[in-house]
mmCIF file of C-alpha atoms in Angstrom:
data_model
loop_
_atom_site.group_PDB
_atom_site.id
_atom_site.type_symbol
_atom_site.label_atom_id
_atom_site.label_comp_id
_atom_site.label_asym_id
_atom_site.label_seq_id
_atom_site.Cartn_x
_atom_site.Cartn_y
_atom_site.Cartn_z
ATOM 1 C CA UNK L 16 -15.968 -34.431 -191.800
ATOM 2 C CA UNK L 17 -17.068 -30.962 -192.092
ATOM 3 C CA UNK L 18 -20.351 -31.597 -193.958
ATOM 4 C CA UNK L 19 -23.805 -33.427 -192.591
ATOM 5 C CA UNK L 20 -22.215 -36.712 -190.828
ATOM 6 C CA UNK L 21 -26.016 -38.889 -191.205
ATOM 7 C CA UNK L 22 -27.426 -39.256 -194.541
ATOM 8 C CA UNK L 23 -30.974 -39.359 -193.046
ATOM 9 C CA UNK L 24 -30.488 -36.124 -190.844
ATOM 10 C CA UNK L 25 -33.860 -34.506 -190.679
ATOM 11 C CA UNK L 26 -34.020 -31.013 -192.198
ATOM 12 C CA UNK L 27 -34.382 -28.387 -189.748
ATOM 13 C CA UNK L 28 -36.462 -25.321 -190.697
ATOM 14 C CA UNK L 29 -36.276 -26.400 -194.341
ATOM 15 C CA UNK L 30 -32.758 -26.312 -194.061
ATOM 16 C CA UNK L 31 -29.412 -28.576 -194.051
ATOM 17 C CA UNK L 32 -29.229 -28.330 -189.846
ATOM 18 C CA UNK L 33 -25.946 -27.155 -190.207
ATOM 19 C CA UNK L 34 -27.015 -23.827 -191.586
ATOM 20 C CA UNK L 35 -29.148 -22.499 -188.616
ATOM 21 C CA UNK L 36 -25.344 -21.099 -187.644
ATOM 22 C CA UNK L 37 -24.214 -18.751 -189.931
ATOM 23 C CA UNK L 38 -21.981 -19.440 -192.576
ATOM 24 C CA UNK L 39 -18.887 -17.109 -191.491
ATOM 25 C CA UNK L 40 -19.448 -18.194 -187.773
ATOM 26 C CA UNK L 41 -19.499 -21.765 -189.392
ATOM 27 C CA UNK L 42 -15.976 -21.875 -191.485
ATOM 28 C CA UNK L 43 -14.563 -20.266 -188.267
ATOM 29 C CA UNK L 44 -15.727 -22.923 -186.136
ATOM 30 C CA UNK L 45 -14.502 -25.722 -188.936
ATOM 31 C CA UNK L 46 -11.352 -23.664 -188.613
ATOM 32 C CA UNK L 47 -10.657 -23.909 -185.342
ATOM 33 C CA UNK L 48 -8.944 -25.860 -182.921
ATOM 34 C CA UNK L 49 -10.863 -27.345 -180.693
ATOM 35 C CA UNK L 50 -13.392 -28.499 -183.195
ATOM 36 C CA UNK L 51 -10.322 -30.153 -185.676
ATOM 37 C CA UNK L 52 -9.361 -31.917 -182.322
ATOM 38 C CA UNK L 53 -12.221 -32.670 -180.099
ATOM 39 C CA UNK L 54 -15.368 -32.691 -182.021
ATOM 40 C CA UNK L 55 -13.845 -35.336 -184.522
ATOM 41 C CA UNK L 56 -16.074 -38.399 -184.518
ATOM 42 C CA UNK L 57 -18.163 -37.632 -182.198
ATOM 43 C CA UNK L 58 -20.673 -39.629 -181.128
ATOM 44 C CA UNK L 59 -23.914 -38.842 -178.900
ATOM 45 C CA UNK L 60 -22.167 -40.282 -175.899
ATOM 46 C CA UNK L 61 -18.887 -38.886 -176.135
ATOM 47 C CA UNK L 62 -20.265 -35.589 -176.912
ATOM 48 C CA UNK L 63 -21.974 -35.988 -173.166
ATOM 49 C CA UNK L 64 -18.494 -36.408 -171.948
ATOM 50 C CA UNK L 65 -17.579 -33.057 -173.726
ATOM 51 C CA UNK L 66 -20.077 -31.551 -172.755
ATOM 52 C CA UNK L 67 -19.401 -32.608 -169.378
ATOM 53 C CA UNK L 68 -15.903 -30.578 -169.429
ATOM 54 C CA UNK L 69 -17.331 -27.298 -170.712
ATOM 55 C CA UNK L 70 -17.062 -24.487 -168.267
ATOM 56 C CA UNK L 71 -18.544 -21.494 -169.917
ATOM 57 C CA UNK L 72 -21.595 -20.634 -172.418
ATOM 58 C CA UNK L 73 -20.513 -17.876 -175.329
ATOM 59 C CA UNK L 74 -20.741 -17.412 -179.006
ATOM 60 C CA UNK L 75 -17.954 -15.829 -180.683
ATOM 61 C CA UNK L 76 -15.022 -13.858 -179.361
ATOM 62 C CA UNK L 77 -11.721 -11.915 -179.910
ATOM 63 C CA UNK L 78 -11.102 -9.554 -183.086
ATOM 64 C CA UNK L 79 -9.976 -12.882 -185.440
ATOM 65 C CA UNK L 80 -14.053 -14.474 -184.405
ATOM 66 C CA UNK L 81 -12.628 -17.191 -182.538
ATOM 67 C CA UNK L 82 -15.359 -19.815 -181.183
ATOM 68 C CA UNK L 83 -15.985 -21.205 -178.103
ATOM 69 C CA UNK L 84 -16.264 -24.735 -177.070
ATOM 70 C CA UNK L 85 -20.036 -24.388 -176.542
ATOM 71 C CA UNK L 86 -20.803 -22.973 -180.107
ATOM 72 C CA UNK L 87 -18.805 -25.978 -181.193
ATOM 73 C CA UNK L 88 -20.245 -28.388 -179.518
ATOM 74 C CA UNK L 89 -24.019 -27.061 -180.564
ATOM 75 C CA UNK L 90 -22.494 -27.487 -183.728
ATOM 76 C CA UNK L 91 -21.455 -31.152 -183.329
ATOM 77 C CA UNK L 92 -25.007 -31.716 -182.154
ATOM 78 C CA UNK L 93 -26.665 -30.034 -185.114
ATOM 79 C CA UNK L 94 -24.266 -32.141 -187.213
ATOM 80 C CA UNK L 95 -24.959 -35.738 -185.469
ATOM 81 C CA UNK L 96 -29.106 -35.096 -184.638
ATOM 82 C CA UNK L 97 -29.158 -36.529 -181.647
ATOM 83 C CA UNK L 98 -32.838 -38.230 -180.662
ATOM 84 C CA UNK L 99 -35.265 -36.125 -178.727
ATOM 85 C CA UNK L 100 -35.204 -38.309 -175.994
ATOM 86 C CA UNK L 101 -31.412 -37.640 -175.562
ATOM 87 C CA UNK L 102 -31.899 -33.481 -175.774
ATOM 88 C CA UNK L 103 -34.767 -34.135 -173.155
ATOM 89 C CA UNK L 104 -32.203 -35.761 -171.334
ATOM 90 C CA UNK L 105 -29.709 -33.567 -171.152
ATOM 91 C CA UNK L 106 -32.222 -30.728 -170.056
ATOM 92 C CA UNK L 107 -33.639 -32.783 -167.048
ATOM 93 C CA UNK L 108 -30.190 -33.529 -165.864
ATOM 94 C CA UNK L 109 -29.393 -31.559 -163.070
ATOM 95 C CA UNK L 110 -26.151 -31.858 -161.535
ATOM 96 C CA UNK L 111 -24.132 -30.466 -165.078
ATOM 97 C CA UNK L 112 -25.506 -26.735 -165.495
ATOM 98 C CA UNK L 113 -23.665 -26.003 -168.821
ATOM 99 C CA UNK L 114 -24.879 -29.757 -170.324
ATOM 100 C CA UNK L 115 -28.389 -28.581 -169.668
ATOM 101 C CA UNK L 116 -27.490 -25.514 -170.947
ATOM 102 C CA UNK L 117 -26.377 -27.080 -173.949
ATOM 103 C CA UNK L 118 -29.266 -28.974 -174.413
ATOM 104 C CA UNK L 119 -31.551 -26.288 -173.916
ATOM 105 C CA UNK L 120 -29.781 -24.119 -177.017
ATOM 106 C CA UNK L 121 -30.052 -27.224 -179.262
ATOM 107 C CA UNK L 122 -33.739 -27.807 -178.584
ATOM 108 C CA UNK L 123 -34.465 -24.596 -179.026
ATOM 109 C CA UNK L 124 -32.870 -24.143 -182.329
ATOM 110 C CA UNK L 125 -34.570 -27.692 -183.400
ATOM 111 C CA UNK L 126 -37.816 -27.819 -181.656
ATOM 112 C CA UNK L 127 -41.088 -27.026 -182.227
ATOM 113 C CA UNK L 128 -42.778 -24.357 -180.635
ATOM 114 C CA UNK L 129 -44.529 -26.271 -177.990
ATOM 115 C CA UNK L 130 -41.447 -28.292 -177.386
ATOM 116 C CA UNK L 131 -39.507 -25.379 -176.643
ATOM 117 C CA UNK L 132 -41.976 -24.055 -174.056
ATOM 118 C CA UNK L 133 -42.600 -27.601 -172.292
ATOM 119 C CA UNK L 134 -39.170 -28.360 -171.837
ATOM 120 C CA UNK L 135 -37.723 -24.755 -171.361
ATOM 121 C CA UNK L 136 -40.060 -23.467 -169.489
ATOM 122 C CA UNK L 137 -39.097 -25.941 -165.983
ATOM 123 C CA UNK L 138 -35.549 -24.382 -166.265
ATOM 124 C CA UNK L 139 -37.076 -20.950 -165.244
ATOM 125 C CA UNK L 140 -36.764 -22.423 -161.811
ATOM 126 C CA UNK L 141 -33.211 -22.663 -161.889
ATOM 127 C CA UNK L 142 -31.552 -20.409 -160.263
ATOM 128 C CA UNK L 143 -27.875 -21.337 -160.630
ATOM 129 C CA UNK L 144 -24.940 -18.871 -162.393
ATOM 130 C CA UNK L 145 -23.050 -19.358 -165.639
ATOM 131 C CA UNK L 146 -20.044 -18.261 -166.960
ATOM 132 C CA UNK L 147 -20.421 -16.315 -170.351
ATOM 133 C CA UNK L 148 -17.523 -15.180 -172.455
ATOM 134 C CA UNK L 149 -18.635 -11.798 -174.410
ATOM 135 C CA UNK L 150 -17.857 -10.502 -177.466
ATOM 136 C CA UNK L 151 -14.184 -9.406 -176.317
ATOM 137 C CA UNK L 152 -13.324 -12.036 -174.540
ATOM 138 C CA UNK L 153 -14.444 -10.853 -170.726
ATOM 139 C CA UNK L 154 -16.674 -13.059 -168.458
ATOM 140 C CA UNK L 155 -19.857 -12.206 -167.553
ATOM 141 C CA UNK L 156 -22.224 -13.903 -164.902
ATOM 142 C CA UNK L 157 -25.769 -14.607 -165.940
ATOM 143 C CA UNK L 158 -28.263 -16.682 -164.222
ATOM 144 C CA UNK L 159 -30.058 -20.547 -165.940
ATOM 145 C CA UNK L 160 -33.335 -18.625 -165.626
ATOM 146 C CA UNK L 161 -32.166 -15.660 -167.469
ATOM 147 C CA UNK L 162 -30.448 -17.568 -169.975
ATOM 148 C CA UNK L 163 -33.886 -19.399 -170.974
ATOM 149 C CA UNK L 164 -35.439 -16.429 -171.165
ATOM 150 C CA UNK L 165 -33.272 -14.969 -173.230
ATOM 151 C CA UNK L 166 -33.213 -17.776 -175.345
ATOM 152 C CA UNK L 167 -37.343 -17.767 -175.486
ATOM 153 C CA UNK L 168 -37.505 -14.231 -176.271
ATOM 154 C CA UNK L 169 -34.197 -12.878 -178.135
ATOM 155 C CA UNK L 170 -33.751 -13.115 -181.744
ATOM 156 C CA UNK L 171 -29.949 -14.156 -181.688
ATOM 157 C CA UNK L 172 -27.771 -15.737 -178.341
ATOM 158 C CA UNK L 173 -24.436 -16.716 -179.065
ATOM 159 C CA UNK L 174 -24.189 -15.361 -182.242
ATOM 160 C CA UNK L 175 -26.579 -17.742 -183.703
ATOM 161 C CA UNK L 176 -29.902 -16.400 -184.949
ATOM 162 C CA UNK L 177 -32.477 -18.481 -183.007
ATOM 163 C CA UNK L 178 -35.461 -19.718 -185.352
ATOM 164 C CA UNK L 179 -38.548 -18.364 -184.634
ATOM 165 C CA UNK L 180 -41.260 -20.126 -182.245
ATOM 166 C CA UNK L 181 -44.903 -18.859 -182.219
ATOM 167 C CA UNK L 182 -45.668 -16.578 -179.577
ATOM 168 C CA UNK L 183 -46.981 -17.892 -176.303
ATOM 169 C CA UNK L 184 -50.519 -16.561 -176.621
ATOM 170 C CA UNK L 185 -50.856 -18.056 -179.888
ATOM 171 C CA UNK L 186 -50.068 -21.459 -178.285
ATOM 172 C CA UNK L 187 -52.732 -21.002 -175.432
ATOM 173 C CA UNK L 188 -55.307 -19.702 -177.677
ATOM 174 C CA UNK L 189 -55.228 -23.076 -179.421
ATOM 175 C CA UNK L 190 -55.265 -24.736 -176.292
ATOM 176 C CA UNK L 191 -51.977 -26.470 -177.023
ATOM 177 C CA UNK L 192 -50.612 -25.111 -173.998
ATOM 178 C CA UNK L 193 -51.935 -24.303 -170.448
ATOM 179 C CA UNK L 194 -51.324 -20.747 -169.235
ATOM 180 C CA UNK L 195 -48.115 -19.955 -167.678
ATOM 181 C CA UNK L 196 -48.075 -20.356 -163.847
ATOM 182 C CA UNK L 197 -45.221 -19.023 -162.170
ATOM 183 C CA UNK L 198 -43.431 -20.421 -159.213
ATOM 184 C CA UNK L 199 -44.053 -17.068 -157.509
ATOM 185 C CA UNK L 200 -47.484 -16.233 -157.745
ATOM 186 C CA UNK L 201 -48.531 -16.808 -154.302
ATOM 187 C CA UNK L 202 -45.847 -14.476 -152.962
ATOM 188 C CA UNK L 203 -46.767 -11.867 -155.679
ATOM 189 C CA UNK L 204 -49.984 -12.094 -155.228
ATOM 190 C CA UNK L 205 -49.801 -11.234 -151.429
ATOM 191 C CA UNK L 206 -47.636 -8.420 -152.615
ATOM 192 C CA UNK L 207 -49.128 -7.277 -154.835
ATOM 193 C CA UNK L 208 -52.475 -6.607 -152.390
ATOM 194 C CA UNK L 209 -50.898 -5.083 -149.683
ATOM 195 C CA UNK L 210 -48.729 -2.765 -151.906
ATOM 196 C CA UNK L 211 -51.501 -1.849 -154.866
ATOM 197 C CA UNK L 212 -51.427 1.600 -154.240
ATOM 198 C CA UNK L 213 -47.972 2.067 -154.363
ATOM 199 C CA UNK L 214 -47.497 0.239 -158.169
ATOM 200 C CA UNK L 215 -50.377 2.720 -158.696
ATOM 201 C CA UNK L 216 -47.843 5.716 -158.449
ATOM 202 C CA UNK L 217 -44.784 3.708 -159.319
ATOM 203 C CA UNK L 218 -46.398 2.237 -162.755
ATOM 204 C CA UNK L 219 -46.239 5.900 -165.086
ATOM 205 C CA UNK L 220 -42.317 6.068 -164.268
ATOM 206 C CA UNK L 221 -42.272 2.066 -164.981
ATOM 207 C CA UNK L 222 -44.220 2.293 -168.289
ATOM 208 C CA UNK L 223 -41.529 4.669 -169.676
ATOM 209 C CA UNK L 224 -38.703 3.213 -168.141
ATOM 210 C CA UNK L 225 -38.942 -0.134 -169.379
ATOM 211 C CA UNK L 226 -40.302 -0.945 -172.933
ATOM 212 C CA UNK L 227 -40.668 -4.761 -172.258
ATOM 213 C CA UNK L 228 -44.177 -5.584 -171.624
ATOM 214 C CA UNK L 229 -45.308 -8.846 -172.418
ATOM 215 C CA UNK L 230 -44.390 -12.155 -170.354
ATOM 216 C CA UNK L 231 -43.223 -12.761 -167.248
ATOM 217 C CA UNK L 232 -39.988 -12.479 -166.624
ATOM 218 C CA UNK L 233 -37.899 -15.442 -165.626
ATOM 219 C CA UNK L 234 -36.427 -14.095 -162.570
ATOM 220 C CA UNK L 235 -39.465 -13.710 -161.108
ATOM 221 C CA UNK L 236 -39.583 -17.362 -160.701
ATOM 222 C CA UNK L 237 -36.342 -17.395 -158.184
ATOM 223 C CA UNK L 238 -37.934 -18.214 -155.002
ATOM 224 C CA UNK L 239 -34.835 -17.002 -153.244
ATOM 225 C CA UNK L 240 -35.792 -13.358 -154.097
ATOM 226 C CA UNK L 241 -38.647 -11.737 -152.431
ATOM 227 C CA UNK L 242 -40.996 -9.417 -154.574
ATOM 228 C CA UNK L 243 -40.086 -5.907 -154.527
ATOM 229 C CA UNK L 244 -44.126 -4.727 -154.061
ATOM 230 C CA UNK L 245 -43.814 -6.790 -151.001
ATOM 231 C CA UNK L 246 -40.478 -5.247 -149.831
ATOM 232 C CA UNK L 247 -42.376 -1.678 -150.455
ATOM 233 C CA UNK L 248 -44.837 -2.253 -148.585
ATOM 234 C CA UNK L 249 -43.508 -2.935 -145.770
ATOM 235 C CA UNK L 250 -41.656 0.531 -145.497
ATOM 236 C CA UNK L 251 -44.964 2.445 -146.276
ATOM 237 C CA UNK L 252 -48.501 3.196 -144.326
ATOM 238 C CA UNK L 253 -49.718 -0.104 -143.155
ATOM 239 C CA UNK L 254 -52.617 1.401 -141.392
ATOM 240 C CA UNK L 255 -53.936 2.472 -145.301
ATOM 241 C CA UNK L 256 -52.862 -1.029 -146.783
ATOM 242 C CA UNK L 257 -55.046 -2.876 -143.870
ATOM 243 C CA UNK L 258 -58.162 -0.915 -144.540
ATOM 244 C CA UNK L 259 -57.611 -1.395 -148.253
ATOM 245 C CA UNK L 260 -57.397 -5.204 -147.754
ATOM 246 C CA UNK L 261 -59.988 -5.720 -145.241
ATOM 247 C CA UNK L 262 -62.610 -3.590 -148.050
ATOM 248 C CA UNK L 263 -60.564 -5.251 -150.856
ATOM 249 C CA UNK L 264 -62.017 -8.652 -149.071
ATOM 250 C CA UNK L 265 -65.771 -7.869 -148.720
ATOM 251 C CA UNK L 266 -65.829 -6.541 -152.260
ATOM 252 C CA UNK L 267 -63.559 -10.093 -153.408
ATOM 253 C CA UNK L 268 -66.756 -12.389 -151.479
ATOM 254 C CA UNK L 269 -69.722 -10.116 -153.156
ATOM 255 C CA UNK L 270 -71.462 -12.547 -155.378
ATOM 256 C CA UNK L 271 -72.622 -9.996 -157.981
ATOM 257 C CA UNK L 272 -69.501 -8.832 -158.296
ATOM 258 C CA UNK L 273 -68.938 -9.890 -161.687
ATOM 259 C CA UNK L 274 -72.026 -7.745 -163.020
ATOM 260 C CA UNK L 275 -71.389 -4.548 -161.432
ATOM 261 C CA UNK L 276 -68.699 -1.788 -162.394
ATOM 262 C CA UNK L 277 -66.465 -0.525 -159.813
ATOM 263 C CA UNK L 278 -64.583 2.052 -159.513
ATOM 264 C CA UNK L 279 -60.971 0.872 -160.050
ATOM 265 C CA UNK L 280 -61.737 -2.087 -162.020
ATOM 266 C CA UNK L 281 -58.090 -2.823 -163.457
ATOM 267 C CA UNK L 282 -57.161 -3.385 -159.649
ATOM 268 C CA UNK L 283 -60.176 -5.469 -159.411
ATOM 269 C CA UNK L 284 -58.986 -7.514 -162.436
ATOM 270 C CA UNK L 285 -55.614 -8.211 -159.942
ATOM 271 C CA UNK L 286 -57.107 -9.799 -157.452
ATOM 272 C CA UNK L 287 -59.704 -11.609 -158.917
ATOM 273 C CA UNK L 288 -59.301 -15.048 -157.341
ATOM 274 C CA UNK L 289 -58.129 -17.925 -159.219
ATOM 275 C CA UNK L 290 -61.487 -19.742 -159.251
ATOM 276 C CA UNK L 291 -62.837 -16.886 -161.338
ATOM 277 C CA UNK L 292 -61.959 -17.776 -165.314
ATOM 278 C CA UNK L 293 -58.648 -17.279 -166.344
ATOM 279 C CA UNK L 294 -58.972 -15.383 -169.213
ATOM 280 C CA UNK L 295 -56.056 -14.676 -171.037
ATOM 281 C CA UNK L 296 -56.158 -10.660 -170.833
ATOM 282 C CA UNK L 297 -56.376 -11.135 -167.156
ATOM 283 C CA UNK L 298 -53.460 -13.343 -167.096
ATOM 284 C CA UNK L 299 -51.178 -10.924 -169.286
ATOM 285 C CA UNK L 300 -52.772 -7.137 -167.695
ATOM 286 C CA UNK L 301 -51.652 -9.702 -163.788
ATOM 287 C CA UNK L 302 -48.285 -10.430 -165.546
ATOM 288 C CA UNK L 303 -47.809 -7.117 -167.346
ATOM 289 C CA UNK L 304 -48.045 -5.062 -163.825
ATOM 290 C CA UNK L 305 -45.601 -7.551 -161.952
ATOM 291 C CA UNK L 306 -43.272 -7.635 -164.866
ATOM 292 C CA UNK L 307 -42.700 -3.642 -164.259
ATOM 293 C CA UNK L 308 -42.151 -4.145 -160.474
ATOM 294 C CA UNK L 309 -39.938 -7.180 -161.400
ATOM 295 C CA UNK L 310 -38.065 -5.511 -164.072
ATOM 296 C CA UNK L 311 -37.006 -2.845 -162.149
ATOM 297 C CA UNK L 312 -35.112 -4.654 -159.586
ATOM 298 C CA UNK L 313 -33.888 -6.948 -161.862
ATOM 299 C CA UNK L 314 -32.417 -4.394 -163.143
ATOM 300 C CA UNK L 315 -30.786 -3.336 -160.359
ATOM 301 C CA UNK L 316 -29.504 -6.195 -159.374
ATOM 302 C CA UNK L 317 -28.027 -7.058 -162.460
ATOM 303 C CA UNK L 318 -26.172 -3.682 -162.217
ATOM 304 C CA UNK L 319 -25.041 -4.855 -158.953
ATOM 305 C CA UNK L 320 -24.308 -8.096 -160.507
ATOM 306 C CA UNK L 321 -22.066 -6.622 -163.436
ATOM 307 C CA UNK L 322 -20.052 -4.337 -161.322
ATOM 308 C CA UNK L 323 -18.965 -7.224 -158.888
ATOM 309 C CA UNK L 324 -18.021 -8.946 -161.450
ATOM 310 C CA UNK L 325 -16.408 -6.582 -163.741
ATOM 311 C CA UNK Z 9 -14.240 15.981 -187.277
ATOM 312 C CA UNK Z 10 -12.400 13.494 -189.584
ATOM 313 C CA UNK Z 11 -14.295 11.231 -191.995
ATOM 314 C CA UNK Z 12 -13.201 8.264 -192.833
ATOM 315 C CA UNK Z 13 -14.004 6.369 -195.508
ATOM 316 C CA UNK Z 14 -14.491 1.969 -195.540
ATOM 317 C CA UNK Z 15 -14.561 -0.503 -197.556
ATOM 318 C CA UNK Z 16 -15.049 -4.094 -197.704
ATOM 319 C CA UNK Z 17 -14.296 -5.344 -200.698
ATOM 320 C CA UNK Z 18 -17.456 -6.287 -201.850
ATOM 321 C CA UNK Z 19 -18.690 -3.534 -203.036
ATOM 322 C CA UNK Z 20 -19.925 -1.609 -199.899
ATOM 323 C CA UNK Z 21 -17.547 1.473 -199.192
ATOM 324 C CA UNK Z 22 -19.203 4.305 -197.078
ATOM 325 C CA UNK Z 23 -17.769 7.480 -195.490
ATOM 326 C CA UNK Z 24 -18.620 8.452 -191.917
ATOM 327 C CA UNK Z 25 -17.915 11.449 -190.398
ATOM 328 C CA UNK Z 26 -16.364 11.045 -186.295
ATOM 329 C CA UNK Z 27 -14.373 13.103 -183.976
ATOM 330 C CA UNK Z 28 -10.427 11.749 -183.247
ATOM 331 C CA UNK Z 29 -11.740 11.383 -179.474
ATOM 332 C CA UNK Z 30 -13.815 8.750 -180.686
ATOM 333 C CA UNK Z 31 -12.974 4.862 -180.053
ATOM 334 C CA UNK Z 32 -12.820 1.898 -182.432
ATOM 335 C CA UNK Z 33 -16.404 0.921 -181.311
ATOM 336 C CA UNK Z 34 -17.724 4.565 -181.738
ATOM 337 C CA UNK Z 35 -16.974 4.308 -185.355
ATOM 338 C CA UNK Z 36 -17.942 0.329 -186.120
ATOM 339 C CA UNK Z 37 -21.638 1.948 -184.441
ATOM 340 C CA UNK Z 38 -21.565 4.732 -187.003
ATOM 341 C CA UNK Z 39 -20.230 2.313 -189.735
ATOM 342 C CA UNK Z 40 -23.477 -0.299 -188.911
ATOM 343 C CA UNK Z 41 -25.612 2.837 -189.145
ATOM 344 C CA UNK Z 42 -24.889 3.156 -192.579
ATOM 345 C CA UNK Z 43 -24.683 -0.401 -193.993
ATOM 346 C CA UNK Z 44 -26.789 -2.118 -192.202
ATOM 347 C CA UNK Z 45 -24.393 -4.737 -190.610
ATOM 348 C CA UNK Z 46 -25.071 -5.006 -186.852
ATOM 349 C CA UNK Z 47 -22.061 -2.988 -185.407
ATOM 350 C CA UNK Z 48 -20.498 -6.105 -183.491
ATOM 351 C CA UNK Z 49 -20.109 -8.019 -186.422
ATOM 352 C CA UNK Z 50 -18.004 -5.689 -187.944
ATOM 353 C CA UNK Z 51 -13.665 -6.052 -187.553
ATOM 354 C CA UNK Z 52 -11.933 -3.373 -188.843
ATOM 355 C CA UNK Z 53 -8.273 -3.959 -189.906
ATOM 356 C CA UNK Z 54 -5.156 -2.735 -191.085
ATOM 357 C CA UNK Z 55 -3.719 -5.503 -193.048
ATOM 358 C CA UNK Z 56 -4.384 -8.272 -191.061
ATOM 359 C CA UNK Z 57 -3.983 -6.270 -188.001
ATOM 360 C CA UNK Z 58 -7.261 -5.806 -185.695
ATOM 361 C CA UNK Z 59 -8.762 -3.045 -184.395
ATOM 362 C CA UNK Z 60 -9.893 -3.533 -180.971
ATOM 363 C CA UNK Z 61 -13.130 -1.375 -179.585
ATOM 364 C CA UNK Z 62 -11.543 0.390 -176.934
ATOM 365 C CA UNK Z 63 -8.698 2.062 -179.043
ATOM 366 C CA UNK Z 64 -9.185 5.904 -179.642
ATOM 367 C CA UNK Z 65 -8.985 6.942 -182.715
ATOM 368 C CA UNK Z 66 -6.348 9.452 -182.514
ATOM 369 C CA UNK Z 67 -4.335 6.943 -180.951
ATOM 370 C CA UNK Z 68 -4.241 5.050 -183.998
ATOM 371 C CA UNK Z 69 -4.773 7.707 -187.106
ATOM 372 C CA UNK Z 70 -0.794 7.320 -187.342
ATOM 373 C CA UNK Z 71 -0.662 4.272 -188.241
ATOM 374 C CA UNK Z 72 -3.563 3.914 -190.275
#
């Protein structure tokens, strides 16, 4: 029962699906207990029930590799090829966190690019922990959203070496894909006006402090957490930050704007409104500067995170 | 500074150079260095026992 159950099983990748794990991780998982005893004859519905019981997310662990019940059950589901419409399934449900979970590692080792964007992308709103068993054996807490980002960007989660998926530029260039809107920008753009002056001085220290540049980070999307440009602000001059905005206005409702070159025109670029055309570089330079802020305190508070839970 | 020397029986066998005050997962870092593996891939045994990452090395030089 070790081997490809469905004669017809779709390669994935130009591959035997099986293979996308690799093929230590693999005999260890064929190996193991839990596999030999639960994943035998597993169907698509049973495996929901499995999936179901699951109570943590992890790869590998312990000095003899063992696996956990999650990298055996993506496993099982690379093994059966479940139908799209199941996977999509089992990402839109919401009350079982580690079944969408599940889902969301399978499609992503399956799917196309676009499919991985369209249905990963809606999980970025979902704020809700997991339990992750690391490398020796020790829980760690990490959020949904950061889990989908990981899984978008990183090159392996769970000791499996995700497939690669085109960048998301590429995507929008071809018009396959809209540009990203996240569930924050109205809060970060009000931040982001009131405070400009202060990502100003904060951005040199940022630039060398955090080497990630490119897309939005998922946290950002947690409407429970307000933007950190928004919490400086409030601590700083406001007297500076009103007369900023009120010229920041009259300069936003100039109609020639476009055609003449101001002084600071990368803080222009910010607060362009959204009627203006949404050029790509405007999106990313928009995104780029509120990744910095966001990364930051991210960072932080995943510090924070780690030691409470440690 | 000891050096010790690995092997994994197939073919790759490096020496790295490390302190006694180093631990398990000090050396695996210096051993991925030098073959390329990705350090927490690699188990290091004695027999079939298992090194764990947090051991010093002096702590275990006697029984190696």
């Amino acid at each position: 029962m070790a081997n490809r159950t469905v004669k017809d099983a779709k390669s994935v990748r130009g591959t035997n699906p099986q293979y996308l794990i690799e093929k230590i991780i693999r005999s260890r998982i064929y190996d193991c207990k839990y596999w030999k005893e639960e994943c035998f004859a597993l169907s698509a519905e049973l495996l929901v029930d499995k999936a179901m019981e699951l109570r943590f997310l992890g790869g590998v662990y312990g000095g003899n590799i063992k696996p956990t019940p999650f990298l055996c059950l993506v496993l099982k589901m690379l093994q059966i090829q479940p139908e799209k419409d199941i996977i999509v399934e089992f990402i839109k449900n919401e009350e079982f966190k580690y079944v969408r979970a599940l889902g969301a590692t399978y499609m992503r080792l399956v799917g196309t690019s676009l499919d991985c964007y369209k249905y990963l992308e809606p999980l970025f709103n979902d704020s809700r922990k997991l339990r992750r068993q690391n490398r020796q054996g020790q829980f760690e807490l990490i959020h949904m959203d950061e889990f989908i980002d990981e899984l978008l960007r990183e090159e392996r989660l769970c000791d499996i070496i995700l497939p690669r998926i085109q960048k998301r530029h590429v995507l929008e260039e071809n018009n396959e894909l809209e540009p990203k809107i996240s569930a924050l920008e109205d809060d970060l753009d009000e931040g982001i006006e009131s405070s400009g002056d202060e990502e100003e001085v904060v951005k040199p220290a940022e630039v060398t402090a955090n080497v990630e540049t490119h897309w939005p980070r998922g946290r950002e999307d947690k409407v429970r957490r307000p933007s950190p440009s928004r919490r400086r602000s409030t601590s700083r001059e406001r007297n500076r930050d009103r007369e900023r905005r009120r010229s920041r206005d009259r300069e936003r409702n100039r109609p020639d704007r476009d055609k003449k070159t101001r002084r600071s025109r990368s803080r222009e670029r910010r607060h362009r409104s959204k009627d203006q055309d949404r050029g790509r570089d405007q999106d990313r330079t928009r995104e780029q500067d509120r990744a910095r802020d966001q990364d930051r305190a991210r960072e932080q508070d995943r510090m924070r995170d780690q030691e409470r839970t440690r | 500074m000891l050096e010790v020397t690995c092997n994994d029986r197939l073919g790759k066998k490096v020496r790295v150079k490390c302190n006694p005050d180093d631990t398990i997962g000090d050396l695996k870092k210096l051993i991925a260095a030098q073959t390329g593996t990705r350090w927490e891939k690699i188990v290091l045994k004695k027999w079939y026992t298992v090194f764990k990452d947090h051991i010093k090395l002096q702590d275990c030089i006697l029984s190696i």
